Amino acid sequence: MAVSDHVNLDQFMAGLKRRNPGETEFHQAVYEVASNVFDYIEDKEIYHEMQILRRIAEPDRIVIFRVCWEDDNGNIRVNRGYRVQNNNAIGPYKGGIRFHPSVNLSILKFLAFEQTFKNSLTDLPMGGGKGGADFNPKGKSDNEIMRFCQSFMTELYRHIGADIDVPAGDIGVGAREIGYLFGQYKRLTNRFTGVLTGKGMEFGGSPIRKEATGYGTVYMMDDMLTRRGHSIEGKTCLISGAGNVAIYAAEKLIELGGKVVTMSDSSGYIYDKHGIDADKLAYLTDLKVNRRGQLSEYAEKTHAKHFSSQRPWNVPCDLAIPCATQNEVSRADAQTLIRNGCIAVSEGANMPVEQDGIKDFVKARVLFAPSKAANAGGVAISGLEMSQNSVRVTWSIDELQARLRNIMRDIHDRCVEFGSEPGNDYIDYVKGANVAGFIKVANAMVAYGVV
Ligand code: NDP
Ligand code: 2IT
């Protein structure tokens, strides 16, 4: 095979931007990985020769489709559905589905690209994918949600399968939506298979799937702090978001003796200087998950303050766990956190901190766990849900708790292995996660030759 001329990072990024114009989130995610991987592969000719990074940054396949549905007033509504199948070198495509009005190709390509490395880090056999629609679930009735999910699956079912592509939840897609999607898949194919994860316990779901992402993000925080002789006990923590990831991050943080003083949603954030305890969190969970309300109502019922349309990052803290959405921590927010004494950040959401903000955290030696490592606990338990479905068994809660804890510890340790530099005791977890995630996918692609 001919040895190709090496392109440098700038040339690589210029090519990526030319081929994917205007897709800023996708550019951002690829740059973060490429800037570390280019250093790592400098003296490893095979990865250059085989154009591995260029190939991982070109999705295997993208499906875009119309989703037509009827609202409760009899109006015909039209949305756009997507599935980005990024890479299946180490297992079937795997990754969530997002329903949010902001969903577009750039966001789903960034998420599918990230997922490829995240899933590799779990050490389970899963490739990377992501899907969704620009559908806004807010204010819709249960029947409207059901009709939308059924219409979405009526196209998607052709492209997925237990050994092909296994979607799950993400923003706007929780237990209710997974139930409707799975029901429609089963009806269309007459097959009961593990084609989705995050299912209800009655129909093949796994214990602790709903808790796994939030718990895992806190385990990563715990492992980073422990390595430096600190602990979560007594630390003040800012959490953003009030959805699946945020709620279970808060639960675990409180259990480990931390004090959670903020949570947020699209209405703004709440600040509870006494700390959100288990009872208040139960009230908040009922408000957000069962009644689909807004955090302003939480503030009315407790002593918390509600700050409309603002994010929580100016509140003094020791720890920060962003769990809402991408780019919710700007560079200025990162600098405020550093100034206020924050010592560690664990990303529950996907890519919540802007690129320059990450650089500032690293420069200030703030412990920083990037999302592809910190929030991998969710997809790890999804991978174990697939295993359980394949052999038609359900493992115990204790078994899954122990596996989640071990998987997160292994991910932490692999980040340390690949993120250490001689003579520097600060671990670059971003580099560690990118390089460790890359190696397994890259080696599988080398083994397959040019495909
Ligand atoms: P949910 O829909 O359950 O919760 C999302 C929360 O974030 C809600 O409180 C929502 O507010 C808020 N939010 C979402 N978008 C915005 C926005 N643009 N501005 C302000 N607030 C916003 O989603 P998840 O908890 O599942 O996902 C949160 C993050 O975690 C995402 O980045 C997702 O990709 C990531 N993630 C999720 C995993 C999972 O297993 N679910 C696994 C790994 C990562 P409101 O309630 O008002 O809508
Ligand atoms: O971003 C993610 O890792 C998820 N939304 C979960 C994916 C999954 O397949 O469980």
Coordinates of C-alpha atoms and ligand atoms in Angstrom, one line a residue:
M1 CA 0.0 0.0 0.0
A2 CA 1.3 3.5 -0.8
V3 CA 2.4 5.5 2.2
S4 CA 0.3 8.7 2.2
D5 CA 1.8 12.1 3.0
H6 CA 1.0 13.0 6.5
V7 CA -1.3 16.0 6.9
N8 CA -0.9 18.0 10.0
L9 CA -3.7 18.9 12.5
D10 CA -4.5 22.2 10.8
Q11 CA -4.7 20.6 7.3
F12 CA -6.9 17.8 8.7
M13 CA -9.3 20.3 10.3
A14 CA -9.4 22.5 7.2
G15 CA -10.4 19.4 5.1
L16 CA -13.1 18.4 7.7
K17 CA -14.6 21.9 7.7
R18 CA -14.6 22.0 3.9
R19 CA -16.4 18.7 3.7
N20 CA -18.9 19.6 6.5
P21 CA -19.6 23.3 6.2
G22 CA -21.2 25.1 9.0
E23 CA -21.4 22.1 11.3
T24 CA -19.8 23.8 14.3
E25 CA -20.5 21.3 17.0
F26 CA -19.2 18.5 14.8
H27 CA -16.0 20.5 14.1
Q28 CA -15.6 21.1 17.8
A29 CA -15.9 17.4 18.8
V30 CA -13.6 16.2 16.1
Y31 CA -11.0 18.9 17.0
E32 CA -10.9 17.8 20.6
V33 CA -10.1 14.2 19.6
A34 CA -7.8 15.0 16.7
S35 CA -5.6 17.4 18.7
N36 CA -4.7 14.5 21.1
V37 CA -4.7 11.7 18.6
F38 CA -2.4 13.4 16.2
D39 CA 0.3 13.6 18.9
Y40 CA -0.2 10.0 19.8
I41 CA 0.0 8.6 16.3
E42 CA 2.9 10.8 15.2
D43 CA 5.3 7.8 15.2
K44 CA 2.7 5.1 14.4
E45 CA 2.7 5.0 10.6
I46 CA 0.0 2.4 10.2
Y47 CA -2.7 4.7 11.5
H48 CA -1.6 7.4 9.0
E49 CA -1.4 4.9 6.1
M50 CA -4.8 3.5 6.8
Q51 CA -6.3 7.1 7.2
I52 CA -8.0 5.9 10.5
L53 CA -9.0 9.2 12.0
R54 CA -10.2 10.6 8.7
R55 CA -12.4 7.4 8.3
I56 CA -13.8 7.6 11.9
A57 CA -14.7 11.3 11.2
E58 CA -16.8 10.3 8.1
P59 CA -20.0 8.5 9.4
D60 CA -20.6 5.1 7.9
R61 CA -24.1 6.1 7.0
I62 CA -26.7 8.8 7.7
V63 CA -30.5 8.3 7.3
I64 CA -32.7 11.4 7.2
F65 CA -36.5 11.0 7.0
R66 CA -39.8 12.8 7.2
V67 CA -41.9 12.2 10.3
C68 CA -45.6 13.0 9.8
W69 CA -48.1 12.9 12.7
E70 CA -51.4 14.3 13.7
D71 CA -51.8 16.6 16.7
D72 CA -54.8 16.5 19.1
N73 CA -56.6 19.2 17.1
G74 CA -56.4 17.2 13.9
N75 CA -53.5 19.3 12.3
I76 CA -50.9 17.4 10.3
R77 CA -47.4 18.1 11.6
V78 CA -44.1 17.4 9.9
N79 CA -40.7 16.9 11.6
R80 CA -37.3 15.7 10.5
G81 CA -35.9 12.4 11.8
Y82 CA -32.3 11.3 11.7
R83 CA -30.0 8.3 12.5
V84 CA -26.3 8.8 12.2
Q85 CA -24.5 5.4 12.1
N86 CA -20.9 6.6 12.8
N87 CA -18.8 3.5 13.2
N88 CA -19.4 -0.2 13.8
A89 CA -15.8 -1.4 13.9
I90 CA -16.1 -2.9 17.4
G91 CA -19.9 -3.7 17.7
P92 CA -23.4 -2.8 16.5
Y93 CA -24.0 1.0 16.3
K94 CA -25.2 2.1 19.7
G95 CA -26.3 5.5 21.1
G96 CA -29.3 7.5 22.1
I97 CA -32.2 9.3 20.4
R98 CA -32.7 13.0 21.1
F99 CA -36.1 14.9 20.7
H100 CA -35.4 18.6 21.0
P101 CA -36.2 21.6 18.7
S102 CA -32.5 22.3 18.3
V103 CA -31.6 18.9 16.8
N104 CA -29.8 19.1 13.5
L105 CA -27.2 17.2 11.6
S106 CA -24.2 18.9 13.2
I107 CA -25.4 18.1 16.7
L108 CA -26.2 14.5 15.9
K109 CA -22.8 14.0 14.0
F110 CA -20.9 15.3 17.0
L111 CA -22.9 13.1 19.3
A112 CA -22.4 10.0 17.1
F113 CA -18.6 10.7 16.7
E114 CA -18.2 11.1 20.5
Q115 CA -20.2 8.0 21.1
T116 CA -17.8 5.9 19.1
F117 CA -14.9 6.7 21.5
K118 CA -17.1 6.6 24.6
N119 CA -18.4 3.1 23.8
S120 CA -14.9 1.9 23.1
L121 CA -13.9 3.2 26.6
T122 CA -16.5 1.0 28.3
D123 CA -14.7 -2.1 26.8
L124 CA -18.0 -3.5 25.7
P125 CA -18.7 -4.5 22.1
M126 CA -20.5 -1.4 20.9
G127 CA -20.0 0.9 17.9
G128 CA -21.2 4.5 17.8
G129 CA -24.4 6.1 16.6
K130 CA -27.0 8.8 17.5
G131 CA -30.4 9.8 16.3
G132 CA -33.3 12.1 16.9
A133 CA -35.7 14.6 15.6
D134 CA -36.3 18.4 15.8
F135 CA -39.6 17.6 17.6
N136 CA -40.4 19.5 20.8
P137 CA -42.0 17.3 23.4
K138 CA -42.9 20.2 25.6
G139 CA -46.6 20.8 26.1
K140 CA -47.5 17.7 24.0
S141 CA -50.2 15.3 25.3
D142 CA -49.3 11.6 25.9
N143 CA -51.3 10.7 22.8
E144 CA -49.3 13.2 20.7
I145 CA -46.0 11.8 22.0
M146 CA -47.2 8.2 21.2
R147 CA -48.3 9.1 17.7
F148 CA -45.0 10.9 17.1
C149 CA -42.9 8.0 18.4
Q150 CA -44.9 5.5 16.3
S151 CA -44.4 7.6 13.2
F152 CA -40.7 8.0 13.9
M153 CA -40.2 4.2 14.4
T154 CA -42.2 3.4 11.2
E155 CA -39.2 4.6 9.2
L156 CA -36.4 4.0 11.7
Y157 CA -37.2 0.2 12.1
R158 CA -35.8 -0.6 8.7
H159 CA -32.3 0.7 9.8
I160 CA -32.0 -0.8 13.3
G161 CA -31.8 -4.3 14.9
A162 CA -30.3 -6.1 17.9
D163 CA -27.1 -6.9 15.8
I164 CA -27.3 -3.8 13.6
D165 CA -28.0 -0.6 15.6
V166 CA -29.5 -0.3 19.1
P167 CA -30.8 3.1 20.1
A168 CA -31.7 4.3 23.6
G169 CA -32.8 7.6 25.3
D170 CA -31.2 11.0 25.4
I171 CA -32.6 14.6 25.9
G172 CA -36.4 14.4 25.6
V173 CA -36.5 10.6 25.3
G174 CA -37.0 8.7 28.6
A175 CA -39.0 5.6 29.7
R176 CA -42.3 6.8 28.2
E177 CA -40.8 7.4 24.7
I178 CA -38.8 4.1 24.8
G179 CA -42.0 2.2 25.6
Y180 CA -43.8 3.7 22.6
L181 CA -40.8 3.2 20.3
F182 CA -40.3 -0.4 21.4
G183 CA -44.0 -1.2 21.1
Q184 CA -44.1 0.1 17.5
Y185 CA -40.9 -1.8 16.6
K186 CA -42.4 -5.0 17.9
R187 CA -45.7 -4.4 16.1
L188 CA -44.0 -3.7 12.7
T189 CA -41.5 -6.6 12.8
N190 CA -43.3 -9.2 15.0
R191 CA -40.0 -9.6 16.9
F192 CA -39.3 -9.3 20.6
T193 CA -35.6 -8.5 20.5
G194 CA -33.2 -6.2 22.4
V195 CA -33.4 -3.5 19.7
L196 CA -33.6 -0.6 22.2
T197 CA -32.2 -0.1 25.7
G198 CA -33.6 1.8 28.6
K199 CA -36.7 -0.4 28.3
G200 CA -39.2 -0.9 31.2
M201 CA -38.3 -3.8 33.6
E202 CA -41.4 -5.6 32.4
F203 CA -40.2 -5.9 28.9
G204 CA -36.4 -6.6 29.0
G205 CA -35.0 -3.5 30.7
S206 CA -32.0 -3.7 33.0
P207 CA -31.8 -2.7 36.7
I208 CA -30.1 0.7 37.3
R209 CA -30.1 1.8 33.6
K210 CA -31.9 5.0 34.5
E211 CA -29.5 5.8 37.4
A212 CA -26.3 4.7 35.6
T213 CA -25.3 7.9 33.8
G214 CA -25.6 10.2 36.8
Y215 CA -24.1 7.6 39.2
G216 CA -21.2 7.0 36.8
T217 CA -20.5 10.7 36.5
V218 CA -20.2 11.0 40.2
Y219 CA -18.0 7.8 40.5
M220 CA -15.6 9.4 38.0
M221 CA -15.5 12.6 40.2
D222 CA -15.0 10.4 43.2
D223 CA -12.1 8.5 41.6
M224 CA -10.4 11.7 40.4
L225 CA -10.7 13.3 43.9
T226 CA -9.5 10.1 45.7
R227 CA -6.4 9.9 43.6
R228 CA -5.5 13.4 44.8
G229 CA -6.3 12.6 48.5
H230 CA -9.7 14.4 48.5
S231 CA -13.2 13.1 48.8
I232 CA -16.8 14.2 47.9
E233 CA -17.7 14.4 51.7
G234 CA -18.5 17.9 52.7
K235 CA -17.9 19.5 49.2
T236 CA -20.3 22.0 47.7
C237 CA -21.4 21.1 44.2
L238 CA -23.2 22.8 41.4
I239 CA -25.3 20.6 39.1
S240 CA -27.0 21.9 36.0
G241 CA -30.0 20.1 34.4
A242 CA -32.9 18.5 36.1
G243 CA -33.4 15.5 33.9
N244 CA -32.3 11.9 33.9
V245 CA -28.6 12.5 34.3
A246 CA -28.8 15.4 36.7
I247 CA -31.3 13.8 39.1
Y248 CA -29.2 10.6 39.6
A249 CA -25.9 12.6 39.8
A250 CA -27.5 14.6 42.6
E251 CA -28.8 11.4 44.3
K252 CA -25.3 9.8 44.3
L253 CA -23.5 13.0 45.3
I254 CA -25.9 13.5 48.3
E255 CA -25.4 9.8 49.3
L256 CA -21.6 10.3 49.3
G257 CA -21.9 13.3 51.6
G258 CA -21.7 16.1 49.1
K259 CA -23.9 19.2 49.2
V260 CA -25.8 20.0 46.0
V261 CA -26.8 23.7 45.9
T262 CA -28.0 24.2 42.3
M263 CA -30.0 22.4 39.6
S264 CA -31.3 24.0 36.4
D265 CA -33.7 23.6 33.5
S266 CA -34.8 25.6 30.5
S267 CA -36.5 28.1 32.8
G268 CA -33.3 29.0 34.7
Y269 CA -31.6 27.6 37.8
I270 CA -32.5 27.1 41.5
Y271 CA -30.0 27.9 44.3
D272 CA -30.7 26.2 47.7
K273 CA -28.0 27.4 50.1
H274 CA -29.0 24.7 52.6
G275 CA -28.4 22.0 50.0
I276 CA -30.9 19.9 48.2
D277 CA -31.4 16.9 50.4
A278 CA -33.0 13.5 49.6
D279 CA -36.6 14.7 50.4
K280 CA -36.3 17.8 48.3
L281 CA -34.8 15.8 45.4
A282 CA -37.7 13.4 45.6
Y283 CA -40.1 16.4 45.3
L284 CA -38.0 17.8 42.4
T285 CA -38.0 14.4 40.6
D286 CA -41.8 14.1 40.9
L287 CA -42.1 17.7 39.6
K288 CA -39.8 17.2 36.6
V289 CA -40.3 13.6 35.7
N290 CA -44.0 12.8 36.6
R291 CA -45.6 16.2 36.2
R292 CA -43.1 17.6 33.6
G293 CA -43.2 21.0 35.4
Q294 CA -40.6 23.8 35.7
L295 CA -38.1 24.5 38.5
S296 CA -39.7 27.8 39.3
E297 CA -42.4 25.7 41.0
Y298 CA -39.7 24.0 43.2
A299 CA -38.6 27.5 44.4
E300 CA -42.1 28.4 45.4
K301 CA -42.4 25.3 47.6
T302 CA -39.0 25.5 49.3
H303 CA -36.5 28.2 50.5
A304 CA -34.6 28.0 47.2
K305 CA -34.2 31.0 45.0
H306 CA -35.0 30.8 41.3
F307 CA -32.9 32.7 38.7
S308 CA -34.8 33.0 35.5
S309 CA -33.0 32.3 32.2
Q310 CA -29.6 32.0 33.9
R311 CA -27.0 29.3 34.4
P312 CA -25.6 28.4 37.8
W313 CA -21.9 28.8 37.2
N314 CA -21.4 32.0 39.2
V315 CA -22.3 30.3 42.5
P316 CA -19.1 29.6 44.6
C317 CA -18.4 25.8 44.8
D318 CA -15.8 23.1 45.1
L319 CA -17.2 20.8 42.4
A320 CA -19.2 21.2 39.2
I321 CA -21.2 18.6 37.3
P322 CA -22.9 20.0 34.1
C323 CA -25.7 17.7 33.1
A324 CA -28.0 19.6 30.8
T325 CA -26.6 20.1 27.2
Q326 CA -23.7 20.9 25.0
N327 CA -21.8 24.2 25.4
E328 CA -23.7 25.2 28.5
V329 CA -20.4 26.2 30.2
S330 CA -18.8 29.1 28.3
R331 CA -15.2 30.1 28.6
A332 CA -16.2 33.0 30.9
D333 CA -18.2 30.6 33.0
A334 CA -15.1 28.3 33.3
Q335 CA -13.0 31.3 34.4
T336 CA -15.6 32.2 37.0
L337 CA -15.6 28.7 38.4
I338 CA -11.8 28.7 38.6
R339 CA -11.8 32.1 40.3
N340 CA -14.4 30.9 42.8
G341 CA -12.3 27.9 43.9
C342 CA -13.8 25.0 41.9
I343 CA -11.3 22.0 42.1
A344 CA -13.0 19.4 39.9
V345 CA -15.5 19.1 37.0
S346 CA -17.1 15.9 35.7
E347 CA -19.2 16.2 32.5
G348 CA -22.5 14.5 32.8
A349 CA -23.9 16.1 29.6
N350 CA -22.2 15.5 26.2
M351 CA -19.6 18.3 25.5
P352 CA -21.1 20.8 28.0
V353 CA -17.9 22.9 28.3
E354 CA -16.6 25.0 25.4
Q355 CA -13.2 24.1 24.0
D356 CA -11.5 27.2 25.4
G357 CA -13.1 26.6 28.8
I358 CA -11.5 23.1 28.9
K359 CA -8.1 24.6 28.1
D360 CA -8.5 27.0 31.0
F361 CA -9.5 24.3 33.4
V362 CA -6.4 22.2 32.4
K363 CA -4.2 25.2 32.6
A364 CA -5.5 25.9 36.1
R365 CA -4.9 22.2 37.0
V366 CA -8.6 21.8 37.8
L367 CA -9.4 18.0 37.7
F368 CA -11.5 17.7 34.5
A369 CA -13.3 14.5 33.3
P370 CA -14.6 14.8 29.7
S371 CA -18.0 13.5 28.9
K372 CA -16.9 10.5 26.8
A373 CA -15.3 9.1 30.0
A374 CA -17.5 10.7 32.7
N375 CA -20.9 9.9 31.3
A376 CA -20.1 6.4 29.9
G377 CA -21.9 4.6 32.7
G378 CA -25.2 5.0 31.0
V379 CA -24.2 3.3 27.7
A380 CA -22.2 0.8 29.7
I381 CA -25.4 -0.4 31.5
S382 CA -27.1 -0.3 28.1
G383 CA -24.4 -2.7 26.8
L384 CA -25.2 -5.0 29.7
E385 CA -28.9 -4.7 28.9
M386 CA -28.1 -6.0 25.4
S387 CA -26.1 -8.9 27.0
Q388 CA -29.0 -9.8 29.3
N389 CA -31.5 -9.6 26.4
S390 CA -29.3 -11.9 24.3
V391 CA -29.4 -14.7 26.9
R392 CA -32.9 -13.7 28.2
V393 CA -31.9 -13.2 31.8
T394 CA -32.0 -10.3 34.3
W395 CA -29.1 -9.8 36.6
S396 CA -29.6 -8.6 40.2
I397 CA -29.3 -4.9 41.2
D398 CA -26.2 -5.7 43.2
E399 CA -24.5 -7.4 40.3
L400 CA -25.2 -4.4 38.0
Q401 CA -24.2 -1.9 40.7
A402 CA -20.8 -3.6 41.1
R403 CA -20.3 -3.9 37.4
L404 CA -21.0 -0.1 36.9
R405 CA -18.6 0.8 39.7
N406 CA -15.9 -1.4 38.2
I407 CA -16.4 -0.1 34.6
M408 CA -16.1 3.5 35.8
R409 CA -13.0 2.7 37.8
D410 CA -11.4 1.0 34.8
I411 CA -12.3 4.0 32.6
H412 CA -10.7 6.3 35.2
D413 CA -7.6 4.2 35.3
R414 CA -7.2 4.0 31.5
C415 CA -7.5 7.9 31.4
V416 CA -4.7 8.0 33.9
E417 CA -2.6 5.6 31.9
F418 CA -2.9 7.5 28.7
G419 CA -3.2 11.0 30.2
S420 CA 0.0 11.0 32.3
E421 CA 3.2 12.7 31.5
P422 CA 6.6 12.0 33.1
G423 CA 7.4 14.6 35.8
N424 CA 3.9 16.0 35.9
D425 CA 1.4 14.7 38.5
Y426 CA -1.5 16.4 36.8
I427 CA -3.6 14.0 34.7
D428 CA -4.9 15.2 31.4
Y429 CA -8.1 13.1 31.4
V430 CA -9.2 14.6 28.1
K431 CA -6.1 13.3 26.3
G432 CA -6.3 10.0 28.3
A433 CA -9.9 9.4 27.2
N434 CA -9.3 10.4 23.6
V435 CA -6.3 8.2 23.1
A436 CA -7.6 5.2 25.1
G437 CA -10.9 5.3 23.2
F438 CA -9.2 5.6 19.8
I439 CA -6.8 2.6 20.1
K440 CA -9.4 -0.2 20.2
V441 CA -11.5 1.2 17.3
A442 CA -8.4 2.0 15.3
N443 CA -6.9 -1.5 15.7
A444 CA -10.1 -3.1 14.7
M445 CA -10.2 -0.9 11.5
V446 CA -6.6 -1.8 10.7
A447 CA -7.5 -5.5 11.0
Y448 CA -10.3 -5.1 8.5
G449 CA -8.2 -3.5 5.8
V450 CA -9.8 -1.0 3.5
V451 CA -13.5 -1.3 4.0
Ligands
NDP1 P1 -33.3 15.0 29.9 O1 -34.2 15.4 28.8 O2 -33.8 14.0 30.9 O3 -32.9 16.3 30.8 C1 -32.3 17.4 30.2 C2 -32.3 18.5 31.2 O4 -31.5 19.6 30.6 C3 -33.7 19.1 31.4 O5 -33.7 19.6 32.7 C4 -33.7 20.2 30.4 O6 -34.6 21.3 30.8 C5 -32.3 20.7 30.4 N1 -31.9 21.2 29.1 C6 -31.9 20.5 27.9 N2 -31.5 21.3 26.9 C7 -31.4 22.6 27.4 C8 -31.1 23.8 26.9 N3 -30.8 24.0 25.5 N4 -31.0 24.9 27.7 C9 -31.3 24.8 29.0 N5 -31.6 23.6 29.6 C10 -31.7 22.5 28.8 O7 -32.0 14.6 29.2 P2 -30.8 13.7 29.9 O8 -30.6 14.0 31.3 O9 -30.9 12.3 29.4 O10 -29.5 14.3 29.1 C11 -28.8 15.4 29.6 C12 -27.4 15.4 28.9 O11 -26.7 14.2 29.3 C13 -27.4 15.5 27.4 O12 -26.2 16.2 27.0 C14 -27.2 14.0 27.0 O13 -26.7 13.9 25.7 C15 -26.3 13.5 28.1 N6 -26.3 12.1 28.3 C16 -27.4 11.4 28.6 C17 -27.4 10.0 28.9 C18 -28.6 9.2 29.3 O14 -28.4 8.1 29.6 N7 -29.8 9.8 29.3 C19 -26.1 9.3 28.8 C20 -25.0 10.1 28.5 C21 -25.1 11.5 28.3 P3 -36.2 21.1 30.7 O15 -36.6 20.1 31.8 O16 -36.8 22.5 30.9 O17 -36.5 20.6 29.3
2IT2 O1 -24.9 9.9 25.2 C1 -25.2 8.7 25.6 O2 -24.2 8.0 26.0 C2 -26.6 8.3 25.7 N1 -27.5 9.1 25.5 C3 -26.9 6.9 26.1 C4 -26.7 5.9 25.0 C5 -27.1 4.5 25.2 O3 -27.2 3.8 24.1 O4 -27.4 4.1 26.3

